Amino acid sequence: MSEASRAVLRNTFGFDGFRGQQEQIIDRTMDGLDSVVLMPTGGGKSLCYQIPSIAMPGVGIVVSPLIALMQDQVDALRVLGVRAAFWNSSLSLPESEAVRRELLRGGLDLLYVAPERLMLPEFLTILEQVDRGPGIALFAIDEAHCVSQWGHDFRPEYLRLSALRERFPETPRIALTATADAVTRLEIHQRLALDDATEFVSSFDRPNIRYAVVDKHDARAQLLRFLNDGELGHRGDTGIVYCQSRKKTEQTAEWLRQDGFDAEAYHAGLDQDTRRRVQQRFRREDGVIVVATIAFGMGIDKPDVRFVAHLDLPKSLEGYYQETGRAGRDGEPADAWMAYGLADLLQQNAFIATSSASEEHKRVDRIKLDAMLGYAEAAGCRRRVLLQYFGEESADCGNCDTCLTPPEQWDATVPTQKVLSAIVRTQQRFGAGHLVDILRGQRTPKVESYGHDALVTFGVGSDLGSDEWKSIIRQLVAKGILYPDPQAMGAFQLTPQAHAVLGGKQSVELRRAAPRASRSSAKATRRAGRSAAAEPVSDEEQRLFEDLRAVRRQFADAEGVPAFVIVGDRVLREIAADRPSDVDQLLAVNGIGPVKAEKYGARFLAAVAAASDR
Ligand code: ADP
Ligand code: ZN
């Protein structure tokens, strides 16, 4: 078994060895048994079903909800000489007829289909014919979390996939996902009738991703600072910026363009052609930033996304982890950056409170939001918080903002009492802006009209700035000391905990808000942190890397596929560093197998030779 799969790994994919649990998963599938695979994005899920499909007799049927991606996956396999095809609604009648013939003739190693297509009676009939003839090697159910009714990717068609067990009881099935919370796991087993499946859970850590959260006060300036951050910034990088609303994606893309970035907006309200064009540009070109709602998501498989930025607070850690997981699939350093403020928190609270969902659903939503807040407000290592949520213990990571610059904790009991007292004295009827004005002694028209300048709390907080007060209020809400009443437009009410603080029975420890213009210090820590992850590259090596990229671009254009389908940046970096002088040396590069060496080797070697002559 392992012999055959190893041969495919080397000869077809050009990889030196298996990663993580790939080998066990492949062995089990080749033994005809079922598996559920939970692996983070970029962990290498595809090989788990591609290798058995190639190594075993018969065709591997891959169920994927992402029609837009099938083309790329099939292109990438064909570049490797694998007989792959897809069957979905984008095919013309003659095209699908051709696929059907190949399928029945045993001329395919892999076939990608959408779930609704797979479960059509005609299609199942064809599959039964294939099963009796050339054979079906396996069923792979990708993005298996789509069966979860609690998740945001729920696809009703996925529920019907459980019928595969009755129709094809002998065929091994393998369900894969990058979502790993306990509820989703259970649902995958139950709803796909995978009771006897072994579960393979990989570590969900993505060590090359650096997590950071900043207090939001001017999202535009903060995002630009993040992107422009000196030589280690993200000018020219591919990235995704997530926003909550459609309008905000358009505005943000517009001002990024004004600042010289190649940015495009993407949301469900755009027409299909525009969406397709944006996706295409993002996938095929270098350095495109997509500013999107979560509609831009599932199946973004571009390996060299260098950053994912969130301008608004996501609803859950699962969502956040999936979105940020789209960064750095190639294993190179990448950033997950989020700006978050009081308004986000109030908005999400109100959203849940006023939604028409069932009480049970609201309760789940609130638990999920609380976990998200726990992350956003974390005083310790953020990665630990994330991994803990997925049931994994870890040590401090050394590659997140709180590890690199531990936040200052301070005893905020007295300022908290000031806030609480201002709330009590204004009958729990006001929101943050007005409370901060009172605390800071600002005689605004609103303050004067209510006579709030006569309160004993008026001006007792002039020692702190308004950003600092907002940060305090935000943390008090996140800690459950204040309750924003969604029925009263976010006016704050005191919780039992608040009374304990007011009565002096409980103290309050908070994070100190970062000062506004901390640009130079942020830059210094970034540099220090990055250098640990990325090795410095000489100018010469960088130039060769650029040359190799240009060669790759020509191959990609000639074949009409995205550049990364030819080879990834990581492979080019390895060639630039090792400078192979013949095909044997080139084959030692991880990711170059015989097929790619034969097709592209000569031109890459020529680029290396030309660089040596410079
Ligand atoms: P996932 O589907 O889990 O997000 P992929 O299957 O797309 O991840 O794999 C992520 C990247 O890792 C791809 O570029 C893939 O070629 C690479 N990869 C996967 N397995 C190996 C391996 N054993 N050795 C080297 N690279 C690998
Ligand atoms: Zn950390």
Short mmCIF file of C-alpha atoms and ligand atoms in Angstrom, two decimals, residues 380-384 395-404, ligand 2:
data_model
loop_
_atom_site.label_atom_id
_atom_site.label_comp_id
_atom_site.label_asym_id
_atom_site.label_seq_id
_atom_site.Cartn_x
_atom_site.Cartn_y
_atom_site.Cartn_z
CA GLY A 380 -2.20 36.57 26.87
CA CYS A 381 -1.10 34.70 23.74
CA ARG A 382 -3.81 34.92 21.08
CA ARG A 383 -2.85 31.64 19.45
CA ARG A 384 -3.44 29.87 22.74
CA ALA A 395 2.50 27.11 24.84
CA ASP A 396 2.84 30.85 24.21
CA CYS A 397 3.62 31.16 20.53
CA GLY A 398 6.02 34.07 20.28
CA ASN A 399 4.41 35.07 16.98
CA CYS A 400 1.34 37.10 17.92
CA ASP A 401 1.00 40.70 19.05
CA THR A 402 0.46 39.89 22.71
CA CYS A 403 3.50 37.60 22.81
CA LEU A 404 5.68 40.12 21.00
ZN ZN B 2 1.33 34.22 21.02
#
